[in-house]
């Protein structure tokens, strides 16, 4: 019987403050790896397929790097991933299919980046998500933000309908922050400072500051035209 190699048994790996680039096959063979810490490096890009062999990985820590773009298949092979730390990078663009490879994700931290919008359907496959952090990004609240607004509103309704609605006061800033994942509009105009969770489809796509009227967002038809602000207001009065 052959002896187990380090790759067979290693469950934790910490590579910090030393690397600016990770070679394509860096984690090949690390089949038992549960947690990988790559935070506080100078990483700018992640090669698609980099984690193909890390099928057991549950926690991936990539905070405080210089990553700007995440392409399709970046997280391919990570079906068991539950926590993904991407905060404090320079993220501007995320591929719409980025999280299709992480269906069991429960914790996703994207705060403190340069995201102004999220592409349509990017969050639809995250059915087990419990914690989502999106604050401290320059969110541009026009029609490009309609998808994210609708996703957050649907999540809010799901949570409140499955619990004691009388105990939840959306007027409470801490609750609003929690349900809205901290998404505060940077602009345009009077939209600045508003919580995206409270904005309607009309305000985003047809209102005074709808700077992208020609864009047709992919949002659920059953929520189009519905004023979630009215719903939230009624809950606050309960």
PDB file of C-alpha atoms in Angstrom:
ATOM      1  CA  UNK A   1       0.000   0.000   0.000  1.00  0.00           C
ATOM      2  CA  UNK A   2       1.433   3.367  -0.950  1.00  0.00           C
ATOM      3  CA  UNK A   3       1.950   5.938   1.761  1.00  0.00           C
ATOM      4  CA  UNK A   4      -0.352   8.959   1.782  1.00  0.00           C
ATOM      5  CA  UNK A   5       1.306  12.048   0.362  1.00  0.00           C
ATOM      6  CA  UNK A   6       0.962  15.553   1.766  1.00  0.00           C
ATOM      7  CA  UNK A   7      -1.474  16.373  -1.030  1.00  0.00           C
ATOM      8  CA  UNK A   8      -3.708  13.496   0.023  1.00  0.00           C
ATOM      9  CA  UNK A   9      -4.069  14.597   3.643  1.00  0.00           C
ATOM     10  CA  UNK A  10      -3.548  18.401   3.694  1.00  0.00           C
ATOM     11  CA  UNK A  11      -6.749  20.158   4.797  1.00  0.00           C
ATOM     12  CA  UNK A  12      -5.466  23.689   5.452  1.00  0.00           C
ATOM     13  CA  UNK A  13      -3.118  25.871   3.393  1.00  0.00           C
ATOM     14  CA  UNK A  14      -2.143  29.461   4.102  1.00  0.00           C
ATOM     15  CA  UNK A  15      -0.268  31.450   1.452  1.00  0.00           C
ATOM     16  CA  UNK A  16      -0.151  35.078   2.490  1.00  0.00           C
ATOM     17  CA  UNK A  17       1.786  38.260   1.762  1.00  0.00           C
ATOM     18  CA  UNK A  18       4.191  36.646  -0.666  1.00  0.00           C
ATOM     19  CA  UNK A  19       2.544  36.028  -4.032  1.00  0.00           C
ATOM     20  CA  UNK A  20       1.345  38.187  -6.912  1.00  0.00           C
ATOM     21  CA  UNK A  21       0.514  35.330  -9.272  1.00  0.00           C
ATOM     22  CA  UNK A  22      -0.718  31.796  -8.738  1.00  0.00           C
ATOM     23  CA  UNK A  23       0.432  29.304 -11.370  1.00  0.00           C
ATOM     24  CA  UNK A  24      -2.338  27.311 -13.146  1.00  0.00           C
ATOM     25  CA  UNK A  25      -1.630  23.925 -11.506  1.00  0.00           C
ATOM     26  CA  UNK A  26      -0.704  25.258  -8.080  1.00  0.00           C
ATOM     27  CA  UNK A  27      -3.386  23.270  -6.249  1.00  0.00           C
ATOM     28  CA  UNK A  28      -3.393  20.180  -8.414  1.00  0.00           C
ATOM     29  CA  UNK A  29      -3.760  17.040  -6.328  1.00  0.00           C
ATOM     30  CA  UNK A  30      -4.841  18.744  -3.097  1.00  0.00           C
ATOM     31  CA  UNK A  31      -7.949  16.601  -2.952  1.00  0.00           C
ATOM     32  CA  UNK A  32      -8.436  16.808   0.826  1.00  0.00           C
ATOM     33  CA  UNK A  33      -8.014  20.579   1.131  1.00  0.00           C
ATOM     34  CA  UNK A  34     -10.822  22.152   3.191  1.00  0.00           C
ATOM     35  CA  UNK A  35      -9.581  25.725   3.659  1.00  0.00           C
ATOM     36  CA  UNK A  36      -7.319  27.799   1.433  1.00  0.00           C
ATOM     37  CA  UNK A  37      -6.085  31.200   2.590  1.00  0.00           C
ATOM     38  CA  UNK A  38      -4.761  33.478  -0.141  1.00  0.00           C
ATOM     39  CA  UNK A  39      -5.624  36.774   1.518  1.00  0.00           C
ATOM     40  CA  UNK A  40      -3.345  39.818   1.715  1.00  0.00           C
ATOM     41  CA  UNK A  41      -1.288  38.958  -1.344  1.00  0.00           C
ATOM     42  CA  UNK A  42      -0.870  40.948  -4.553  1.00  0.00           C
ATOM     43  CA  UNK A  43      -2.898  38.641  -6.787  1.00  0.00           C
ATOM     44  CA  UNK A  44      -4.393  40.374  -9.833  1.00  0.00           C
ATOM     45  CA  UNK A  45      -5.903  37.467 -11.760  1.00  0.00           C
ATOM     46  CA  UNK A  46      -7.192  33.954 -11.157  1.00  0.00           C
ATOM     47  CA  UNK A  47      -6.843  31.519 -14.042  1.00  0.00           C
ATOM     48  CA  UNK A  48     -10.123  29.723 -14.919  1.00  0.00           C
ATOM     49  CA  UNK A  49      -9.862  26.124 -13.734  1.00  0.00           C
ATOM     50  CA  UNK A  50      -7.300  26.967 -11.047  1.00  0.00           C
ATOM     51  CA  UNK A  51      -9.320  25.080  -8.426  1.00  0.00           C
ATOM     52  CA  UNK A  52     -10.369  22.110 -10.576  1.00  0.00           C
ATOM     53  CA  UNK A  53      -8.712  19.587  -8.261  1.00  0.00           C
ATOM     54  CA  UNK A  54      -9.782  21.180  -4.970  1.00  0.00           C
ATOM     55  CA  UNK A  55     -13.162  19.466  -4.872  1.00  0.00           C
ATOM     56  CA  UNK A  56     -13.254  19.243  -1.063  1.00  0.00           C
ATOM     57  CA  UNK A  57     -12.614  22.948  -0.506  1.00  0.00           C
ATOM     58  CA  UNK A  58     -15.149  24.605   1.827  1.00  0.00           C
ATOM     59  CA  UNK A  59     -13.548  27.969   2.640  1.00  0.00           C
ATOM     60  CA  UNK A  60     -11.699  30.106   0.081  1.00  0.00           C
ATOM     61  CA  UNK A  61     -10.156  33.312   1.398  1.00  0.00           C
ATOM     62  CA  UNK A  62      -9.082  35.843  -1.228  1.00  0.00           C
ATOM     63  CA  UNK A  63      -9.578  39.154   0.572  1.00  0.00           C
ATOM     64  CA  UNK A  64      -7.197  42.117   0.274  1.00  0.00           C
ATOM     65  CA  UNK A  65      -5.724  41.333  -3.140  1.00  0.00           C
ATOM     66  CA  UNK A  66      -5.734  43.312  -6.398  1.00  0.00           C
ATOM     67  CA  UNK A  67      -8.284  41.243  -8.329  1.00  0.00           C
ATOM     68  CA  UNK A  68     -10.310  43.326 -10.807  1.00  0.00           C
ATOM     69  CA  UNK A  69     -12.179  40.779 -12.954  1.00  0.00           C
ATOM     70  CA  UNK A  70     -13.523  37.294 -12.263  1.00  0.00           C
ATOM     71  CA  UNK A  71     -14.200  35.235 -15.394  1.00  0.00           C
ATOM     72  CA  UNK A  72     -16.380  32.231 -16.111  1.00  0.00           C
ATOM     73  CA  UNK A  73     -15.023  28.961 -14.655  1.00  0.00           C
ATOM     74  CA  UNK A  74     -12.852  30.768 -12.113  1.00  0.00           C
ATOM     75  CA  UNK A  75     -14.422  28.641  -9.358  1.00  0.00           C
ATOM     76  CA  UNK A  76     -14.998  25.496 -11.404  1.00  0.00           C
ATOM     77  CA  UNK A  77     -14.769  22.354  -9.287  1.00  0.00           C
ATOM     78  CA  UNK A  78     -15.799  24.041  -6.042  1.00  0.00           C
ATOM     79  CA  UNK A  79     -19.182  22.363  -5.580  1.00  0.00           C
ATOM     80  CA  UNK A  80     -18.583  21.994  -1.831  1.00  0.00           C
ATOM     81  CA  UNK A  81     -17.545  25.599  -1.210  1.00  0.00           C
ATOM     82  CA  UNK A  82     -19.587  27.232   1.553  1.00  0.00           C
ATOM     83  CA  UNK A  83     -17.633  30.441   2.288  1.00  0.00           C
ATOM     84  CA  UNK A  84     -16.014  32.816  -0.213  1.00  0.00           C
ATOM     85  CA  UNK A  85     -14.129  35.912   0.956  1.00  0.00           C
ATOM     86  CA  UNK A  86     -13.567  38.430  -1.851  1.00  0.00           C
ATOM     87  CA  UNK A  87     -13.773  41.686   0.083  1.00  0.00           C
ATOM     88  CA  UNK A  88     -11.221  44.488  -0.168  1.00  0.00           C
ATOM     89  CA  UNK A  89     -10.112  43.749  -3.718  1.00  0.00           C
ATOM     90  CA  UNK A  90     -10.514  45.931  -6.819  1.00  0.00           C
ATOM     91  CA  UNK A  91     -13.370  43.995  -8.377  1.00  0.00           C
ATOM     92  CA  UNK A  92     -15.185  45.791 -11.188  1.00  0.00           C
ATOM     93  CA  UNK A  93     -16.601  42.975 -13.325  1.00  0.00           C
ATOM     94  CA  UNK A  94     -18.063  39.577 -12.483  1.00  0.00           C
ATOM     95  CA  UNK A  95     -19.123  37.060 -15.135  1.00  0.00           C
ATOM     96  CA  UNK A  96     -22.885  36.247 -15.024  1.00  0.00           C
ATOM     97  CA  UNK A  97     -22.105  32.510 -14.616  1.00  0.00           C
ATOM     98  CA  UNK A  98     -19.423  33.018 -11.965  1.00  0.00           C
ATOM     99  CA  UNK A  99     -21.307  31.342  -9.104  1.00  0.00           C
ATOM    100  CA  UNK A 100     -22.843  28.462 -11.066  1.00  0.00           C
ATOM    101  CA  UNK A 101     -19.941  26.337  -9.866  1.00  0.00           C
ATOM    102  CA  UNK A 102     -20.602  27.101  -6.169  1.00  0.00           C
ATOM    103  CA  UNK A 103     -24.206  25.946  -5.563  1.00  0.00           C
ATOM    104  CA  UNK A 104     -23.662  25.348  -1.828  1.00  0.00           C
ATOM    105  CA  UNK A 105     -22.307  28.802  -1.032  1.00  0.00           C
ATOM    106  CA  UNK A 106     -23.669  30.159   2.249  1.00  0.00           C
ATOM    107  CA  UNK A 107     -21.355  33.103   2.880  1.00  0.00           C
ATOM    108  CA  UNK A 108     -20.262  35.559   0.189  1.00  0.00           C
ATOM    109  CA  UNK A 109     -18.311  38.697   1.063  1.00  0.00           C
ATOM    110  CA  UNK A 110     -17.943  41.254  -1.742  1.00  0.00           C
ATOM    111  CA  UNK A 111     -17.785  44.486   0.213  1.00  0.00           C
ATOM    112  CA  UNK A 112     -15.145  47.177  -0.303  1.00  0.00           C
ATOM    113  CA  UNK A 113     -14.656  46.693  -4.050  1.00  0.00           C
ATOM    114  CA  UNK A 114     -15.408  48.780  -7.148  1.00  0.00           C
ATOM    115  CA  UNK A 115     -18.664  47.124  -8.222  1.00  0.00           C
ATOM    116  CA  UNK A 116     -21.275  49.479  -9.697  1.00  0.00           C
ATOM    117  CA  UNK A 117     -23.729  46.705 -10.676  1.00  0.00           C
ATOM    118  CA  UNK A 118     -24.146  42.927 -10.758  1.00  0.00           C
ATOM    119  CA  UNK A 119     -25.005  41.163 -14.033  1.00  0.00           C
ATOM    120  CA  UNK A 120     -28.462  39.615 -14.385  1.00  0.00           C
ATOM    121  CA  UNK A 121     -28.929  36.096 -12.966  1.00  0.00           C
ATOM    122  CA  UNK A 122     -25.539  35.999 -11.239  1.00  0.00           C
ATOM    123  CA  UNK A 123     -27.094  35.246  -7.830  1.00  0.00           C
ATOM    124  CA  UNK A 124     -29.970  33.028  -8.996  1.00  0.00           C
ATOM    125  CA  UNK A 125     -28.175  29.743  -8.293  1.00  0.00           C
ATOM    126  CA  UNK A 126     -27.217  30.650  -4.718  1.00  0.00           C
ATOM    127  CA  UNK A 127     -30.164  28.919  -3.076  1.00  0.00           C
ATOM    128  CA  UNK A 128     -28.379  28.267   0.224  1.00  0.00           C
ATOM    129  CA  UNK A 129     -26.900  31.752   0.732  1.00  0.00           C
ATOM    130  CA  UNK A 130     -27.178  32.985   4.330  1.00  0.00           C
ATOM    131  CA  UNK A 131     -24.797  35.927   4.475  1.00  0.00           C
ATOM    132  CA  UNK A 132     -24.196  38.373   1.636  1.00  0.00           C
ATOM    133  CA  UNK A 133     -22.103  41.516   2.111  1.00  0.00           C
ATOM    134  CA  UNK A 134     -22.093  44.155  -0.640  1.00  0.00           C
ATOM    135  CA  UNK A 135     -21.493  47.425   1.178  1.00  0.00           C
ATOM    136  CA  UNK A 136     -18.807  49.978   0.306  1.00  0.00           C
ATOM    137  CA  UNK A 137     -19.150  49.571  -3.447  1.00  0.00           C
ATOM    138  CA  UNK A 138     -20.018  52.477  -5.799  1.00  0.00           C
ATOM    139  CA  UNK A 139     -23.484  51.151  -6.738  1.00  0.00           C
ATOM    140  CA  UNK A 140     -25.019  53.003  -9.696  1.00  0.00           C
ATOM    141  CA  UNK A 141     -28.755  52.802  -9.160  1.00  0.00           C
ATOM    142  CA  UNK A 142     -30.316  52.990 -12.596  1.00  0.00           C
ATOM    143  CA  UNK A 143     -31.838  50.180 -14.666  1.00  0.00           C
ATOM    144  CA  UNK A 144     -28.616  48.175 -14.434  1.00  0.00           C
ATOM    145  CA  UNK A 145     -29.348  47.754 -10.706  1.00  0.00           C
ATOM    146  CA  UNK A 146     -32.903  46.440 -11.237  1.00  0.00           C
ATOM    147  CA  UNK A 147     -31.828  42.800 -11.112  1.00  0.00           C
ATOM    148  CA  UNK A 148     -30.024  43.168  -7.785  1.00  0.00           C
ATOM    149  CA  UNK A 149     -32.874  45.226  -6.314  1.00  0.00           C
ATOM    150  CA  UNK A 150     -35.414  42.576  -7.278  1.00  0.00           C
ATOM    151  CA  UNK A 151     -33.235  39.740  -5.961  1.00  0.00           C
ATOM    152  CA  UNK A 152     -32.839  41.493  -2.599  1.00  0.00           C
ATOM    153  CA  UNK A 153     -36.556  42.244  -2.392  1.00  0.00           C
ATOM    154  CA  UNK A 154     -37.504  38.651  -3.168  1.00  0.00           C
ATOM    155  CA  UNK A 155     -35.063  37.466  -0.498  1.00  0.00           C
ATOM    156  CA  UNK A 156     -36.609  39.892   1.994  1.00  0.00           C
ATOM    157  CA  UNK A 157     -40.129  38.645   1.292  1.00  0.00           C
ATOM    158  CA  UNK A 158     -39.017  35.012   1.561  1.00  0.00           C
ATOM    159  CA  UNK A 159     -37.404  35.615   4.948  1.00  0.00           C
ATOM    160  CA  UNK A 160     -40.296  37.577   6.411  1.00  0.00           C
ATOM    161  CA  UNK A 161     -42.945  35.217   5.115  1.00  0.00           C
ATOM    162  CA  UNK A 162     -41.193  32.248   6.700  1.00  0.00           C
ATOM    163  CA  UNK A 163     -40.924  33.867  10.130  1.00  0.00           C
ATOM    164  CA  UNK A 164     -42.999  35.973  12.473  1.00  0.00           C
ATOM    165  CA  UNK A 165     -43.556  39.069  10.409  1.00  0.00           C
ATOM    166  CA  UNK A 166     -44.701  41.014  13.463  1.00  0.00           C
ATOM    167  CA  UNK A 167     -41.242  40.768  14.968  1.00  0.00           C
ATOM    168  CA  UNK A 168     -39.520  42.411  12.013  1.00  0.00           C
ATOM    169  CA  UNK A 169     -39.469  46.175  11.671  1.00  0.00           C
ATOM    170  CA  UNK A 170     -37.914  47.204   8.372  1.00  0.00           C
ATOM    171  CA  UNK A 171     -37.702  50.722   9.766  1.00  0.00           C
ATOM    172  CA  UNK A 172     -34.888  49.453  11.958  1.00  0.00           C
ATOM    173  CA  UNK A 173     -31.661  50.465  10.197  1.00  0.00           C
ATOM    174  CA  UNK A 174     -29.853  47.324  11.274  1.00  0.00           C
ATOM    175  CA  UNK A 175     -32.560  45.121   9.731  1.00  0.00           C
ATOM    176  CA  UNK A 176     -32.659  47.196   6.562  1.00  0.00           C
ATOM    177  CA  UNK A 177     -28.904  46.847   6.291  1.00  0.00           C
ATOM    178  CA  UNK A 178     -29.083  43.096   6.821  1.00  0.00           C
ATOM    179  CA  UNK A 179     -31.833  42.447   4.260  1.00  0.00           C
ATOM    180  CA  UNK A 180     -30.354  44.898   1.773  1.00  0.00           C
ATOM    181  CA  UNK A 181     -26.815  43.456   2.051  1.00  0.00           C
ATOM    182  CA  UNK A 182     -25.563  46.989   2.707  1.00  0.00           C
ATOM    183  CA  UNK A 183     -26.216  48.182  -0.862  1.00  0.00           C
ATOM    184  CA  UNK A 184     -26.330  51.983  -0.671  1.00  0.00           C
ATOM    185  CA  UNK A 185     -26.564  53.894  -3.958  1.00  0.00           C
ATOM    186  CA  UNK A 186     -23.642  56.130  -4.909  1.00  0.00           C
ATOM    187  CA  UNK A 187     -25.819  57.786  -7.555  1.00  0.00           C
ATOM    188  CA  UNK A 188     -26.984  59.010  -9.969  1.00  0.00           C
ATOM    189  CA  UNK A 189     -28.241  62.321  -8.610  1.00  0.00           C
ATOM    190  CA  UNK A 190     -30.842  62.090  -5.880  1.00  0.00           C
ATOM    191  CA  UNK A 191     -30.497  58.309  -5.805  1.00  0.00           C
ATOM    192  CA  UNK A 192     -27.276  58.777  -3.856  1.00  0.00           C
ATOM    193  CA  UNK A 193     -27.555  57.578  -0.274  1.00  0.00           C
ATOM    194  CA  UNK A 194     -30.688  55.471  -0.828  1.00  0.00           C
ATOM    195  CA  UNK A 195     -30.973  51.822   0.137  1.00  0.00           C
ATOM    196  CA  UNK A 196     -31.379  49.794  -3.061  1.00  0.00           C
ATOM    197  CA  UNK A 197     -33.741  47.389  -1.302  1.00  0.00           C
ATOM    198  CA  UNK A 198     -36.371  50.128  -1.099  1.00  0.00           C
ATOM    199  CA  UNK A 199     -36.264  51.277  -4.735  1.00  0.00           C
ATOM    200  CA  UNK A 200     -38.941  50.217  -7.214  1.00  0.00           C
ATOM    201  CA  UNK A 201     -38.540  49.079 -10.795  1.00  0.00           C
ATOM    202  CA  UNK A 202     -40.120  52.378 -11.901  1.00  0.00           C
ATOM    203  CA  UNK A 203     -37.635  54.470  -9.937  1.00  0.00           C
ATOM    204  CA  UNK A 204     -34.694  52.547 -11.380  1.00  0.00           C
ATOM    205  CA  UNK A 205     -35.780  52.173 -15.007  1.00  0.00           C
ATOM    206  CA  UNK A 206     -38.318  54.890 -15.716  1.00  0.00           C
ATOM    207  CA  UNK A 207     -37.790  57.614 -13.139  1.00  0.00           C
ATOM    208  CA  UNK A 208     -35.935  60.893 -13.338  1.00  0.00           C
ATOM    209  CA  UNK A 209     -32.534  59.276 -12.834  1.00  0.00           C
ATOM    210  CA  UNK A 210     -33.050  56.255 -15.087  1.00  0.00           C
ATOM    211  CA  UNK A 211     -29.956  56.813 -17.203  1.00  0.00           C
ATOM    212  CA  UNK A 212     -30.188  53.420 -18.897  1.00  0.00           C
ATOM    213  CA  UNK A 213     -33.778  53.344 -20.179  1.00  0.00           C
ATOM    214  CA  UNK A 214     -32.814  51.291 -23.199  1.00  0.00           C
ATOM    215  CA  UNK A 215     -31.642  48.383 -21.049  1.00  0.00           C
ATOM    216  CA  UNK A 216     -34.180  45.616 -20.445  1.00  0.00           C
ATOM    217  CA  UNK A 217     -33.267  43.959 -17.136  1.00  0.00           C
ATOM    218  CA  UNK A 218     -33.900  40.256 -16.609  1.00  0.00           C
ATOM    219  CA  UNK A 219     -36.074  40.399 -13.537  1.00  0.00           C
ATOM    220  CA  UNK A 220     -38.989  38.132 -12.576  1.00  0.00           C
ATOM    221  CA  UNK A 221     -42.199  39.223 -14.304  1.00  0.00           C
ATOM    222  CA  UNK A 222     -44.235  38.769 -11.151  1.00  0.00           C
ATOM    223  CA  UNK A 223     -42.330  41.624  -9.522  1.00  0.00           C
ATOM    224  CA  UNK A 224     -42.351  44.067 -12.428  1.00  0.00           C
ATOM    225  CA  UNK A 225     -44.394  47.117 -11.587  1.00  0.00           C
ATOM    226  CA  UNK A 226     -44.884  46.067  -7.982  1.00  0.00           C
ATOM    227  CA  UNK A 227     -43.882  48.681  -5.464  1.00  0.00           C
ATOM    228  CA  UNK A 228     -41.883  46.834  -2.872  1.00  0.00           C
ATOM    229  CA  UNK A 229     -41.470  50.119  -1.022  1.00  0.00           C
ATOM    230  CA  UNK A 230     -45.199  49.983  -0.262  1.00  0.00           C
ATOM    231  CA  UNK A 231     -44.860  46.427   1.005  1.00  0.00           C
ATOM    232  CA  UNK A 232     -41.935  47.343   3.214  1.00  0.00           C
ATOM    233  CA  UNK A 233     -43.800  50.346   4.533  1.00  0.00           C
ATOM    234  CA  UNK A 234     -46.774  48.200   5.546  1.00  0.00           C
ATOM    235  CA  UNK A 235     -44.512  45.788   7.372  1.00  0.00           C
ATOM    236  CA  UNK A 236     -42.967  48.653   9.320  1.00  0.00           C
ATOM    237  CA  UNK A 237     -46.420  49.592  10.582  1.00  0.00           C
ATOM    238  CA  UNK A 238     -47.179  46.104  11.930  1.00  0.00           C
TER     239      UNK A 238
END
